[in-house]
mmCIF file with all atom_site columns, C-alpha atoms in Angstrom:
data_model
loop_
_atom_site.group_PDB
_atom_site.id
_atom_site.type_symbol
_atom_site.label_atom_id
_atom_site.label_alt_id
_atom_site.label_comp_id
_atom_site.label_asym_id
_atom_site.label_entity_id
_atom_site.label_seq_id
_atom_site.pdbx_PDB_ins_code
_atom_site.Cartn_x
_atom_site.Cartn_y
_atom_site.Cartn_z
_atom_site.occupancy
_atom_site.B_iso_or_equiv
_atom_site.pdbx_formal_charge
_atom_site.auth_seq_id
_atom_site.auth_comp_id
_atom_site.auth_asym_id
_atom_site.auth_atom_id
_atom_site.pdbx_PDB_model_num
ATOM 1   C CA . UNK A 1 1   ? 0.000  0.000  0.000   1.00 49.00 ? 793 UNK A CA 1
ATOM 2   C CA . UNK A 1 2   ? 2.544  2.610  1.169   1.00 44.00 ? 794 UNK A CA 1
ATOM 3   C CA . UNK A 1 3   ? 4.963  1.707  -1.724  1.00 44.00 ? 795 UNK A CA 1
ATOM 4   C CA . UNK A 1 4   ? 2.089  2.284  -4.446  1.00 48.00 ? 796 UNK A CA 1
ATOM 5   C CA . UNK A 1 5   ? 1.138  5.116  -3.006  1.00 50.00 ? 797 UNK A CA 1
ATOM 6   C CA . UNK A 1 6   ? 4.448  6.215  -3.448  1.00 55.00 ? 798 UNK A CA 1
ATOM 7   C CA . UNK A 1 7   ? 5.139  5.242  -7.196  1.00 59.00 ? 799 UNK A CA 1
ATOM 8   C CA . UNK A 1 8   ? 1.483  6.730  -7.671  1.00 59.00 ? 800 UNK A CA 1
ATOM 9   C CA . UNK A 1 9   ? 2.569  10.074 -6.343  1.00 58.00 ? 801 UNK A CA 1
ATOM 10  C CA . UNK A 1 10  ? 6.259  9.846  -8.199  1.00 58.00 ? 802 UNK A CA 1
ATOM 11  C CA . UNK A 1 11  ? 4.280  9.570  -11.418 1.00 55.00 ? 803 UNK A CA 1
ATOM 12  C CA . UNK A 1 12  ? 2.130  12.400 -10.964 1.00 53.00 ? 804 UNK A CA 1
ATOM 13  C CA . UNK A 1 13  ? 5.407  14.570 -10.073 1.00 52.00 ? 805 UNK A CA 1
ATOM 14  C CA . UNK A 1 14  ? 7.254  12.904 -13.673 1.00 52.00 ? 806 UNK A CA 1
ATOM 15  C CA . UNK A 1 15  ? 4.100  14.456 -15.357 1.00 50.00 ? 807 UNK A CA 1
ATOM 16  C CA . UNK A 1 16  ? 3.663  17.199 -14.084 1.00 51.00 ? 808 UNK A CA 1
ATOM 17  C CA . UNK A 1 17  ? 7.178  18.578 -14.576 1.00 51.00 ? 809 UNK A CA 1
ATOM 18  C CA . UNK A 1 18  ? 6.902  17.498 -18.222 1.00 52.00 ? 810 UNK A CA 1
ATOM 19  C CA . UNK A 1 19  ? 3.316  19.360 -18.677 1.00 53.00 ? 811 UNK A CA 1
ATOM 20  C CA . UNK A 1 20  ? 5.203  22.352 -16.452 1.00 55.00 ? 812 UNK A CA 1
ATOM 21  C CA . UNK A 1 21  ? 8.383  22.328 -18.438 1.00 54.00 ? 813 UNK A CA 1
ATOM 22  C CA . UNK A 1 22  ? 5.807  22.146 -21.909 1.00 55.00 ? 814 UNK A CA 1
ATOM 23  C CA . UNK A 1 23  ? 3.538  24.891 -20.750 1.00 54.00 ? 815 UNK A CA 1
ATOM 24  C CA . UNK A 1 24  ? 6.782  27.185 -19.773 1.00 55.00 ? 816 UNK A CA 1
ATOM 25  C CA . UNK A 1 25  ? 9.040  26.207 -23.247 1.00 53.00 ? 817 UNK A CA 1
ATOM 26  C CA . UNK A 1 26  ? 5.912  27.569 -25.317 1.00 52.00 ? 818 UNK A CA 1
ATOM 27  C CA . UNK A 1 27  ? 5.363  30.385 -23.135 1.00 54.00 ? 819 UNK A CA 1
ATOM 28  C CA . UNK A 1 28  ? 9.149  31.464 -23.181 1.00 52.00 ? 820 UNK A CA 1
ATOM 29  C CA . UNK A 1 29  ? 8.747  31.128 -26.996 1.00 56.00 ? 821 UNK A CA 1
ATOM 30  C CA . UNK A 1 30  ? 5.857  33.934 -26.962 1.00 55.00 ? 822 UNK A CA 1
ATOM 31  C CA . UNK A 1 31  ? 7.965  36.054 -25.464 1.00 55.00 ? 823 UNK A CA 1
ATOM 32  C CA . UNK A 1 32  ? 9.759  39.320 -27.097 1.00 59.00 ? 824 UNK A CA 1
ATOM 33  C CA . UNK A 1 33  ? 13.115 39.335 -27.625 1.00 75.00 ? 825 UNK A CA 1
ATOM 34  C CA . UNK A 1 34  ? 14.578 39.331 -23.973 1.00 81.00 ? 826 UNK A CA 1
ATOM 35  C CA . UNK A 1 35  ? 19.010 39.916 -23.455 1.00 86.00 ? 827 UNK A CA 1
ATOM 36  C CA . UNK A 1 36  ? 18.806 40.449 -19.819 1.00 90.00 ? 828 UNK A CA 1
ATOM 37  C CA . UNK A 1 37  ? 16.237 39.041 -17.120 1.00 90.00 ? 829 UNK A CA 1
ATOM 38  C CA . UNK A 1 38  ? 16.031 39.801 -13.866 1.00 92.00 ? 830 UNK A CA 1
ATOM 39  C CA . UNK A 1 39  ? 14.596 37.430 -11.403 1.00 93.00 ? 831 UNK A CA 1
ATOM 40  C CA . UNK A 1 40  ? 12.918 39.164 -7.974  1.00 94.00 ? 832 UNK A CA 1
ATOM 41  C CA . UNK A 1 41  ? 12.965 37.122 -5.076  1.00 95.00 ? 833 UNK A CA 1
ATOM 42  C CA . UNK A 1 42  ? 12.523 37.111 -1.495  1.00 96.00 ? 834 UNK A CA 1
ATOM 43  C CA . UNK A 1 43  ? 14.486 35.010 0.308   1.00 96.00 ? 835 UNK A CA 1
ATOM 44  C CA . UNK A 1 44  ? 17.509 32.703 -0.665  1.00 96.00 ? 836 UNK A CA 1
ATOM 45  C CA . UNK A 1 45  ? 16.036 29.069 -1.664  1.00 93.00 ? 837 UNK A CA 1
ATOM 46  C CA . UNK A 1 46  ? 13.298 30.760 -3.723  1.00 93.00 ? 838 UNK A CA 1
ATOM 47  C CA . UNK A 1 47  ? 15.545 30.635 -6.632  1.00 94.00 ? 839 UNK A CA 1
ATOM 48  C CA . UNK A 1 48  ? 15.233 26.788 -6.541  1.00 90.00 ? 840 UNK A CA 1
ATOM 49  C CA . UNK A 1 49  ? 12.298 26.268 -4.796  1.00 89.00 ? 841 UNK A CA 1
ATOM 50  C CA . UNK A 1 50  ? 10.068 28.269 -7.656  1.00 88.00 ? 842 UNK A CA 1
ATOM 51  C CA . UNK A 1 51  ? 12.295 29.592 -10.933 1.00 90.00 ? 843 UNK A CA 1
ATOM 52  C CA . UNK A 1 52  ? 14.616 26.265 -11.542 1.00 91.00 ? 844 UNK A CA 1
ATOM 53  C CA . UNK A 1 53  ? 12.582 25.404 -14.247 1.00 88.00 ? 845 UNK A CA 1
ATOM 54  C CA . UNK A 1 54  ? 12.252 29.098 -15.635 1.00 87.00 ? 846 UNK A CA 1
ATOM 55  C CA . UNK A 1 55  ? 15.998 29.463 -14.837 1.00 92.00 ? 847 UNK A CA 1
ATOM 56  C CA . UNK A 1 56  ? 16.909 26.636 -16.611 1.00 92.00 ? 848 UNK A CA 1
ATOM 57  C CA . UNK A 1 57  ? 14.579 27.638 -19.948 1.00 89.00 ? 849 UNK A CA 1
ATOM 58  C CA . UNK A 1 58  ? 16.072 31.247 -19.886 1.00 90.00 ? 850 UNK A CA 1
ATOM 59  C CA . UNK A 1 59  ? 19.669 29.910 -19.428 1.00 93.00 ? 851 UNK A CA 1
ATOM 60  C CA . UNK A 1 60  ? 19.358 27.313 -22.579 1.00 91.00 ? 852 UNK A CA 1
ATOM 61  C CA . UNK A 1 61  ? 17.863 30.374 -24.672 1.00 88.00 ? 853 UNK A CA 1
ATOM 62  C CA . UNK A 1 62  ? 21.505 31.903 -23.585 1.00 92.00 ? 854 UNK A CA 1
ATOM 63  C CA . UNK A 1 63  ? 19.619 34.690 -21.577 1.00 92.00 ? 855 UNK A CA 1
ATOM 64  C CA . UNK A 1 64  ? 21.485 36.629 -19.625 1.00 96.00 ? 856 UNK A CA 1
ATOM 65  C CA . UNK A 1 65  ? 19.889 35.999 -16.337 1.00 96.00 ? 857 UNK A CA 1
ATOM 66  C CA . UNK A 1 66  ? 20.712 38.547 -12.727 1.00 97.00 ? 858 UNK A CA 1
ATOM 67  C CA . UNK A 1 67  ? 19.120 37.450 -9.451  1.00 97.00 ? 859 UNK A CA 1
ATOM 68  C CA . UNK A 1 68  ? 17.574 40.251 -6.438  1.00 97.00 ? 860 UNK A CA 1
ATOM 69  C CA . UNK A 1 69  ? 17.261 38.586 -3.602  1.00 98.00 ? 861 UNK A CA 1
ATOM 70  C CA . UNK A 1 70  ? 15.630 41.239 -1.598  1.00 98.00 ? 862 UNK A CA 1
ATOM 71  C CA . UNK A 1 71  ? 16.822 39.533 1.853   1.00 97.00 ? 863 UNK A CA 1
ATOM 72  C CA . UNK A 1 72  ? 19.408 37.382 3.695   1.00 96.00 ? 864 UNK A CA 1
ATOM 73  C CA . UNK A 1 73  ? 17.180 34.954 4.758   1.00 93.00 ? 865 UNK A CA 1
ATOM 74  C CA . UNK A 1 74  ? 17.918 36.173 8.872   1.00 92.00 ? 866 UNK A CA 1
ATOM 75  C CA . UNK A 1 75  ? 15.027 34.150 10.068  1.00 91.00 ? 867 UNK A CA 1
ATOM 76  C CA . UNK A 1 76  ? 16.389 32.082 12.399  1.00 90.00 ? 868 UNK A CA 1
ATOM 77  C CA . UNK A 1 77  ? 19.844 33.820 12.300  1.00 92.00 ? 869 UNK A CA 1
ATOM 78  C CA . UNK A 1 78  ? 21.073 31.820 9.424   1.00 92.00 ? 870 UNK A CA 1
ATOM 79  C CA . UNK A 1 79  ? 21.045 34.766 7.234   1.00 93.00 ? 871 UNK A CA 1
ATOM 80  C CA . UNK A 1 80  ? 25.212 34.706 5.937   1.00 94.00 ? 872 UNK A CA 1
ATOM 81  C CA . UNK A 1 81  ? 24.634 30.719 5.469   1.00 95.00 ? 873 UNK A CA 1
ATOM 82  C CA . UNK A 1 82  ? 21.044 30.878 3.921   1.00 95.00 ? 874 UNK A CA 1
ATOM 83  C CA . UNK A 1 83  ? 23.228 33.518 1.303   1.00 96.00 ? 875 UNK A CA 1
ATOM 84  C CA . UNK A 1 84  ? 26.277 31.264 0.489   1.00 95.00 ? 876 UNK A CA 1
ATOM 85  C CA . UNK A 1 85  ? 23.814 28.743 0.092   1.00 96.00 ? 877 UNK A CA 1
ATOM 86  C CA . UNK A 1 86  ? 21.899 30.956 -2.687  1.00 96.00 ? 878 UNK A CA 1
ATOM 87  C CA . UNK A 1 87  ? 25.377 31.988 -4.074  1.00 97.00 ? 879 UNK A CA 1
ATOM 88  C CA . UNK A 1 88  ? 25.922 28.073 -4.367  1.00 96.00 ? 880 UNK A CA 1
ATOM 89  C CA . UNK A 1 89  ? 22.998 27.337 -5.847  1.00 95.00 ? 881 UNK A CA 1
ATOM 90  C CA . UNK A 1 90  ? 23.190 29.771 -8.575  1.00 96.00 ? 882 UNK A CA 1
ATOM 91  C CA . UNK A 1 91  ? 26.629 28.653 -9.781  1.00 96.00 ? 883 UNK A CA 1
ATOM 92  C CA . UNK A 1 92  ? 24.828 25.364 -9.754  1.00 95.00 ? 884 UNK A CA 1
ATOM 93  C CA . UNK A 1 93  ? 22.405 27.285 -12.600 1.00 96.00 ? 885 UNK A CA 1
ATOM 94  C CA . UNK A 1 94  ? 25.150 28.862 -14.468 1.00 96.00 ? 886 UNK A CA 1
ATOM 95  C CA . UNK A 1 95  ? 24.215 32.033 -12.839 1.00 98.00 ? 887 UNK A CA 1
ATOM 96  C CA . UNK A 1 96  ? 27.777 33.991 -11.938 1.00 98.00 ? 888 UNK A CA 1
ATOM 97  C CA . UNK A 1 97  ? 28.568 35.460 -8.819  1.00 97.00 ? 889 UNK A CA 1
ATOM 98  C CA . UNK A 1 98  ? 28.173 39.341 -10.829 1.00 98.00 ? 890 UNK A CA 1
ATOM 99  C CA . UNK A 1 99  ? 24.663 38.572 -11.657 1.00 98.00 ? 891 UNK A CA 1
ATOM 100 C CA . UNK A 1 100 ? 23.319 38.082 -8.080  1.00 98.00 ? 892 UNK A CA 1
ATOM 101 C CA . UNK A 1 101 ? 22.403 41.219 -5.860  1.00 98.00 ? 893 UNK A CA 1
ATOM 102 C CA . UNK A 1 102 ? 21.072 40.062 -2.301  1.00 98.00 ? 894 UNK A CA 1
ATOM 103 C CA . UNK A 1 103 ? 19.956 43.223 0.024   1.00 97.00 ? 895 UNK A CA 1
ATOM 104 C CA . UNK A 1 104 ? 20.301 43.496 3.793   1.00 96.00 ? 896 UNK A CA 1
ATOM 105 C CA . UNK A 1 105 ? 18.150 46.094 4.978   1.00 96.00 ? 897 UNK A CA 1
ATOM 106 C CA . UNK A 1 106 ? 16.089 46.301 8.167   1.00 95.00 ? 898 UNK A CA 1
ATOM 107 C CA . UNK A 1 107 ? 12.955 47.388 6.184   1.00 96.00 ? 899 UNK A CA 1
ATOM 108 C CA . UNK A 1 108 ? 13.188 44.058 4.772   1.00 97.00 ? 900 UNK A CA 1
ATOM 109 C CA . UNK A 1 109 ? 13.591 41.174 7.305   1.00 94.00 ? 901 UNK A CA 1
ATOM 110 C CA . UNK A 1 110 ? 12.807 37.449 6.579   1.00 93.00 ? 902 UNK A CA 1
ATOM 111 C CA . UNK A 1 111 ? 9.738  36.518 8.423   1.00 92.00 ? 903 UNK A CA 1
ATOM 112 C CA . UNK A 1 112 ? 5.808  36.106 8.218   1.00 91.00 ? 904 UNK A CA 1
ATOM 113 C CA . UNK A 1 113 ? 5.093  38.935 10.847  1.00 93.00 ? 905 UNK A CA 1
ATOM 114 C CA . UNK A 1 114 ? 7.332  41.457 8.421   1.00 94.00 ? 906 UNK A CA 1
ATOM 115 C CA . UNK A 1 115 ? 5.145  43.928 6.793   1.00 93.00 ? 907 UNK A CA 1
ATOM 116 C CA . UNK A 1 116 ? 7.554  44.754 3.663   1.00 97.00 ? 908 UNK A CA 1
ATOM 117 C CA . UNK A 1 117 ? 6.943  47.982 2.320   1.00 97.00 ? 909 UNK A CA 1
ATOM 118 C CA . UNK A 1 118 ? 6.393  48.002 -1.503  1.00 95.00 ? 910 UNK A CA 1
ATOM 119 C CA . UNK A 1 119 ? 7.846  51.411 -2.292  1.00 96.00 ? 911 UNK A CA 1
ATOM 120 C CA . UNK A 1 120 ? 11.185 50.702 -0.930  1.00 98.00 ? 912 UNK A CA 1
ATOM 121 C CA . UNK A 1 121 ? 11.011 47.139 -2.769  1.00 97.00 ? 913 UNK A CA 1
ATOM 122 C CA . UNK A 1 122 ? 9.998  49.327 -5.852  1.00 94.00 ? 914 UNK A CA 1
ATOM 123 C CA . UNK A 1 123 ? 13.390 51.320 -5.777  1.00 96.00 ? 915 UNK A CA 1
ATOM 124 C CA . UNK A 1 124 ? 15.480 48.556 -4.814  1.00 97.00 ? 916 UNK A CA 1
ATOM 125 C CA . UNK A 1 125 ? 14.286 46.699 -7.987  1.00 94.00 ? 917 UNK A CA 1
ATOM 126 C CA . UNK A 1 126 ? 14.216 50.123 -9.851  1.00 91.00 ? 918 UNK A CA 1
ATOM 127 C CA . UNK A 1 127 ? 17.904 50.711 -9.232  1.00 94.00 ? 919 UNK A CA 1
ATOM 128 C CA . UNK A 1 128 ? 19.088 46.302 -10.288 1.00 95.00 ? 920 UNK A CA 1
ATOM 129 C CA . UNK A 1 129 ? 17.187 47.035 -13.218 1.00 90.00 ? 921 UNK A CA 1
ATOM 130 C CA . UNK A 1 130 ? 18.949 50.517 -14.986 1.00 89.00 ? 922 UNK A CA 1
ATOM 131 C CA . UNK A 1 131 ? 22.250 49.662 -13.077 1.00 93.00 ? 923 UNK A CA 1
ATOM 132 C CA . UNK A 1 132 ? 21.877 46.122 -15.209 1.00 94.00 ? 924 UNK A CA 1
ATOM 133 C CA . UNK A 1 133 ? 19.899 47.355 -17.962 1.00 89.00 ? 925 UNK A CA 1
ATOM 134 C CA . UNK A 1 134 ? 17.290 44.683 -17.539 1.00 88.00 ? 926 UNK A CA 1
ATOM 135 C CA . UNK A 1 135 ? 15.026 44.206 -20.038 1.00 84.00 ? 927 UNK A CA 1
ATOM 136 C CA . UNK A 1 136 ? 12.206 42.021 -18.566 1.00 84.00 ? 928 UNK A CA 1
ATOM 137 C CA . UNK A 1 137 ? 11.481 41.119 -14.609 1.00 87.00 ? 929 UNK A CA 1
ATOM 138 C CA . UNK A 1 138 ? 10.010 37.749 -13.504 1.00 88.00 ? 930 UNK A CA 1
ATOM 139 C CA . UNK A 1 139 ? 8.929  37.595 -9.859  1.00 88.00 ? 931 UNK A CA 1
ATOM 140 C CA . UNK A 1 140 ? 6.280  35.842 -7.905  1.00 87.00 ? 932 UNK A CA 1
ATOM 141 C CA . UNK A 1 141 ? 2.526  35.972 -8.545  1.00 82.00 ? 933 UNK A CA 1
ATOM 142 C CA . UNK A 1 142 ? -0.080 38.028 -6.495  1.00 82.00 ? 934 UNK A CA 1
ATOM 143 C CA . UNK A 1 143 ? -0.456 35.339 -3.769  1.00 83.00 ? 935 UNK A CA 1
ATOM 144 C CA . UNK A 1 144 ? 3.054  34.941 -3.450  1.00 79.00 ? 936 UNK A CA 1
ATOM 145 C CA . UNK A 1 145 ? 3.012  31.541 -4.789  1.00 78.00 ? 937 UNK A CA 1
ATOM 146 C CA . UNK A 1 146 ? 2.828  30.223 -1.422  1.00 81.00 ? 938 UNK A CA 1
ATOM 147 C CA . UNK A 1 147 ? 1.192  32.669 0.197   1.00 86.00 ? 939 UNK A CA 1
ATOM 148 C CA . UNK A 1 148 ? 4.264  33.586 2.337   1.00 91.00 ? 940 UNK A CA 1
ATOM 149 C CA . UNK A 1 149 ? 3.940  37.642 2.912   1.00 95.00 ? 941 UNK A CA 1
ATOM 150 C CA . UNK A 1 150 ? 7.201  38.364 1.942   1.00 95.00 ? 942 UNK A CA 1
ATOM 151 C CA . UNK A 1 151 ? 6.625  36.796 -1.484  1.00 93.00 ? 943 UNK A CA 1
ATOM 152 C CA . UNK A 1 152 ? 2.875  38.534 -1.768  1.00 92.00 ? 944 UNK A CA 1
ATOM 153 C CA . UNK A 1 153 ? 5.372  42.287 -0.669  1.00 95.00 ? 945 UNK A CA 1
ATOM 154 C CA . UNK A 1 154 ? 7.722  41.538 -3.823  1.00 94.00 ? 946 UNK A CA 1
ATOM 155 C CA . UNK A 1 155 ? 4.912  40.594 -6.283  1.00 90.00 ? 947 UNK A CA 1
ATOM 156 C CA . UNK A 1 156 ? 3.390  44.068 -4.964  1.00 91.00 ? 948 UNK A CA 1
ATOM 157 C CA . UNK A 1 157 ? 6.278  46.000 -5.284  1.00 93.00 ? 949 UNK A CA 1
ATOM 158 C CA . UNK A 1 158 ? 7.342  44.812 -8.308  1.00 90.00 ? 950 UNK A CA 1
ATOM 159 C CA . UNK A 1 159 ? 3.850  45.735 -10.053 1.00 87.00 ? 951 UNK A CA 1
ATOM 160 C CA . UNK A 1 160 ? 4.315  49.105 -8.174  1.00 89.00 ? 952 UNK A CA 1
ATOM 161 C CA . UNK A 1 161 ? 7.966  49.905 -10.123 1.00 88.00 ? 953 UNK A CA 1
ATOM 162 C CA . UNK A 1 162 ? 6.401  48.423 -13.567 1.00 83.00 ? 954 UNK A CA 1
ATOM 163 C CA . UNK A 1 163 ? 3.421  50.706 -13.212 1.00 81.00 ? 955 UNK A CA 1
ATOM 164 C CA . UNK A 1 164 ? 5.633  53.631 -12.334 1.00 80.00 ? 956 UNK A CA 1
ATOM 165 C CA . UNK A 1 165 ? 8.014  52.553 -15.262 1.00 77.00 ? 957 UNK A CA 1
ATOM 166 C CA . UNK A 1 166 ? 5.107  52.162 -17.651 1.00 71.00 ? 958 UNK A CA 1
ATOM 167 C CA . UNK A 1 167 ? 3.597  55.679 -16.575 1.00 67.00 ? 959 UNK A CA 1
ATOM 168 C CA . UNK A 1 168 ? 7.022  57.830 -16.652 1.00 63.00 ? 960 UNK A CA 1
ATOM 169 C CA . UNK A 1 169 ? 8.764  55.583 -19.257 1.00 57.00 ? 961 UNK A CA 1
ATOM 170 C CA . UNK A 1 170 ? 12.231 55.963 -16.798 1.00 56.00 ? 962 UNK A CA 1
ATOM 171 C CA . UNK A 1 171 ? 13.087 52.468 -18.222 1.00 53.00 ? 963 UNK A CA 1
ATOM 172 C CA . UNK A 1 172 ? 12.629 49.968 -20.823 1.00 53.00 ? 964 UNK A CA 1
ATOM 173 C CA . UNK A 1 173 ? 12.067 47.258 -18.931 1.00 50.00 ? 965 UNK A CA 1
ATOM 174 C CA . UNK A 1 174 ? 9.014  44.893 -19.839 1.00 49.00 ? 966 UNK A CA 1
ATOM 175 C CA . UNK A 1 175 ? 5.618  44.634 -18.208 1.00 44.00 ? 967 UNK A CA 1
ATOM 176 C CA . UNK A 1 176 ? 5.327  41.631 -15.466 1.00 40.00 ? 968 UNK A CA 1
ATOM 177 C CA . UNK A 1 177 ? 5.232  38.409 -17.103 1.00 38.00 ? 969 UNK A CA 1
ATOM 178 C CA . UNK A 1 178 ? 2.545  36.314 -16.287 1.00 33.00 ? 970 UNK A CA 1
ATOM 179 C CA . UNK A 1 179 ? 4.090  32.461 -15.181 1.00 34.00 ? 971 UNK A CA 1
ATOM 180 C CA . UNK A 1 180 ? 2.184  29.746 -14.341 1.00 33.00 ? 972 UNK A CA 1
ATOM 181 C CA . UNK A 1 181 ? 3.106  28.159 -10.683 1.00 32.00 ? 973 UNK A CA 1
ATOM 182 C CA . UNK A 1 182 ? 1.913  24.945 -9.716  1.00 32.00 ? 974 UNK A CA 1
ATOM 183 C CA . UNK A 1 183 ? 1.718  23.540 -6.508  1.00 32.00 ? 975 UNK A CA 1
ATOM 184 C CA . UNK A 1 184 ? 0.903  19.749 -6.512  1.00 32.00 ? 976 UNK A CA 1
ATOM 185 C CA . UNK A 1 185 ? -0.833 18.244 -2.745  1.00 34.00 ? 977 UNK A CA 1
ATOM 186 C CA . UNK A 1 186 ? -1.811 14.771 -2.818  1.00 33.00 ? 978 UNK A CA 1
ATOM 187 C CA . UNK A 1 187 ? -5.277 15.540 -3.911  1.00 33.00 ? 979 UNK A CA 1
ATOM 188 C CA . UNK A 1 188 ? -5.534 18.874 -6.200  1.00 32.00 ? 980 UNK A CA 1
ATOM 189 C CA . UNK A 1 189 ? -3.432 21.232 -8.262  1.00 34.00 ? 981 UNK A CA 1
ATOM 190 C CA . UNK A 1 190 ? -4.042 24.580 -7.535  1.00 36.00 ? 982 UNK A CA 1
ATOM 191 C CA . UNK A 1 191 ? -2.767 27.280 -10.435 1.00 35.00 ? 983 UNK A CA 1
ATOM 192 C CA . UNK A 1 192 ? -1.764 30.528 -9.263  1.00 34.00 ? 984 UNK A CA 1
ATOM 193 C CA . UNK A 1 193 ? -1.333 33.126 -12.232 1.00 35.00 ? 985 UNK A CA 1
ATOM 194 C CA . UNK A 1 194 ? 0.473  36.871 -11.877 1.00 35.00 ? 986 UNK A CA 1
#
C-alpha cells in the first residue's frame, strides 16, 4: 500500500514537470526578444524552490539571467549561510557570482510577521534594473506563490515599479510576465497566475 502510493505520487510529479516544463518552453517562446532578465525574489532558496525550471529555460535560450534577492534569509539567524547557500545554488544554474544582488536592509527582514513595504522594494528593484539594464522582470505571482507575505510584498512592489516605469517611461524594462506556478498536494493542483 505505502509503496504504491508512493510510485502513484512519483508519477504524478514525472508528469507534471513534463506538462510544467511544456507549458513554460511555449510560453518562453511567446515572449519578445529578452538579453537580460532579472529574477525578484525574497528570500535565498526561492531561486530553486520556484524559478529552476524558468531558470533553466532562460539559461538554454543563452539569456542573460541577474538574481535580487531582496533579503538574507535572517530568520532564524542563518542569514550569511542561507546567502552562500543561494550563491551556491546559482553557480549550480550557471548564474555567476556578478549577476546576483542580495539586500540586507532592516525594512526588509525574513519573516511572516514582516510587513515589507512596496515602495522601498519598488526602488530597490528600480535601481538592479537601470544599473543592469534589464530588459524584462520575472517575480512571484499576487499570492506569493505560497502565500508567504514576503513573497505577496515583492509581487506588490514589483507591479508598483512596472506601473511607475510604464507611466514615466524611466526604463525599458518589460511589463510583469505572467508564469504559471503549480503547486501539486496529494489531492488537487491549484494554479496561481500573476
Amino acid at each position: 500500500e505505502y509503496m504504491g502510493k508512493n510510485i502513484r505520487e512519483m508519477f504524478v510529479v514525472c508528469v507534471f514537470v513534463v506538462l510544467f516544463v511544456g507549458l513554460m518552453w511555449r510560453h518562453l517562446n511567446k515572449l519578445p526578444n529578452i538579453r537580460r532578465c532579472g529574477i525578484v525574489i525574497a528570500h535565498p532558496d526561492d531561486e530553486c524552490m520556484f524559478f529552476t525550471p524558468t531558470i533553466v529555460l532562460l539559461k538554454q535560450e543563452g539569456i542573460d539571467v541577474h538574481i535580487i534577492c531582496l533579503s538574507t534569509g535572517n530568520f532564524d539567524g542563518l542569514g550569511s549561510t542561507r546567502k552562500n547557500e543561494l550563491i551556491h545554488s546559482c553557480k549550480l544554474l550557471s548564474i555567476p557570482n556578478s549577476n546576483i544582488v542580495v539586500i540586507d536592509d532592516n525594512q526588509l527582514r525574513d519573516g511572516p510577521e514582516n510587513v515589507w513595504p512596496p515602495k522601498k522594494i519598488s526602488n530597490l528593484v528600480e535601481t538592479f534594473a537601470k544599473q543592469r539594464d534589464i530588459d524584462t522582470l520575472i517575480t512571484f505571482d499576487g499570492v506569493g506563490v505560497s502565500g508567504h507575505p514576503n513573497h505577496i510584498a515583492v509581487h506588490f512592489g514589483v507591479v508598483q515599479f512596472s506601473v511607475r516605469n510604464l507611466t514615466t517611461h524611466t526604463h525599458h524594462t518589460n511589463a510583469l510576465i505572467d508564469l504559471l506556478f503549480v503547486s501539486i498536494t496529494e489531492n488537487e493542483i491549484h494554479r496561481f497566475a500573476c
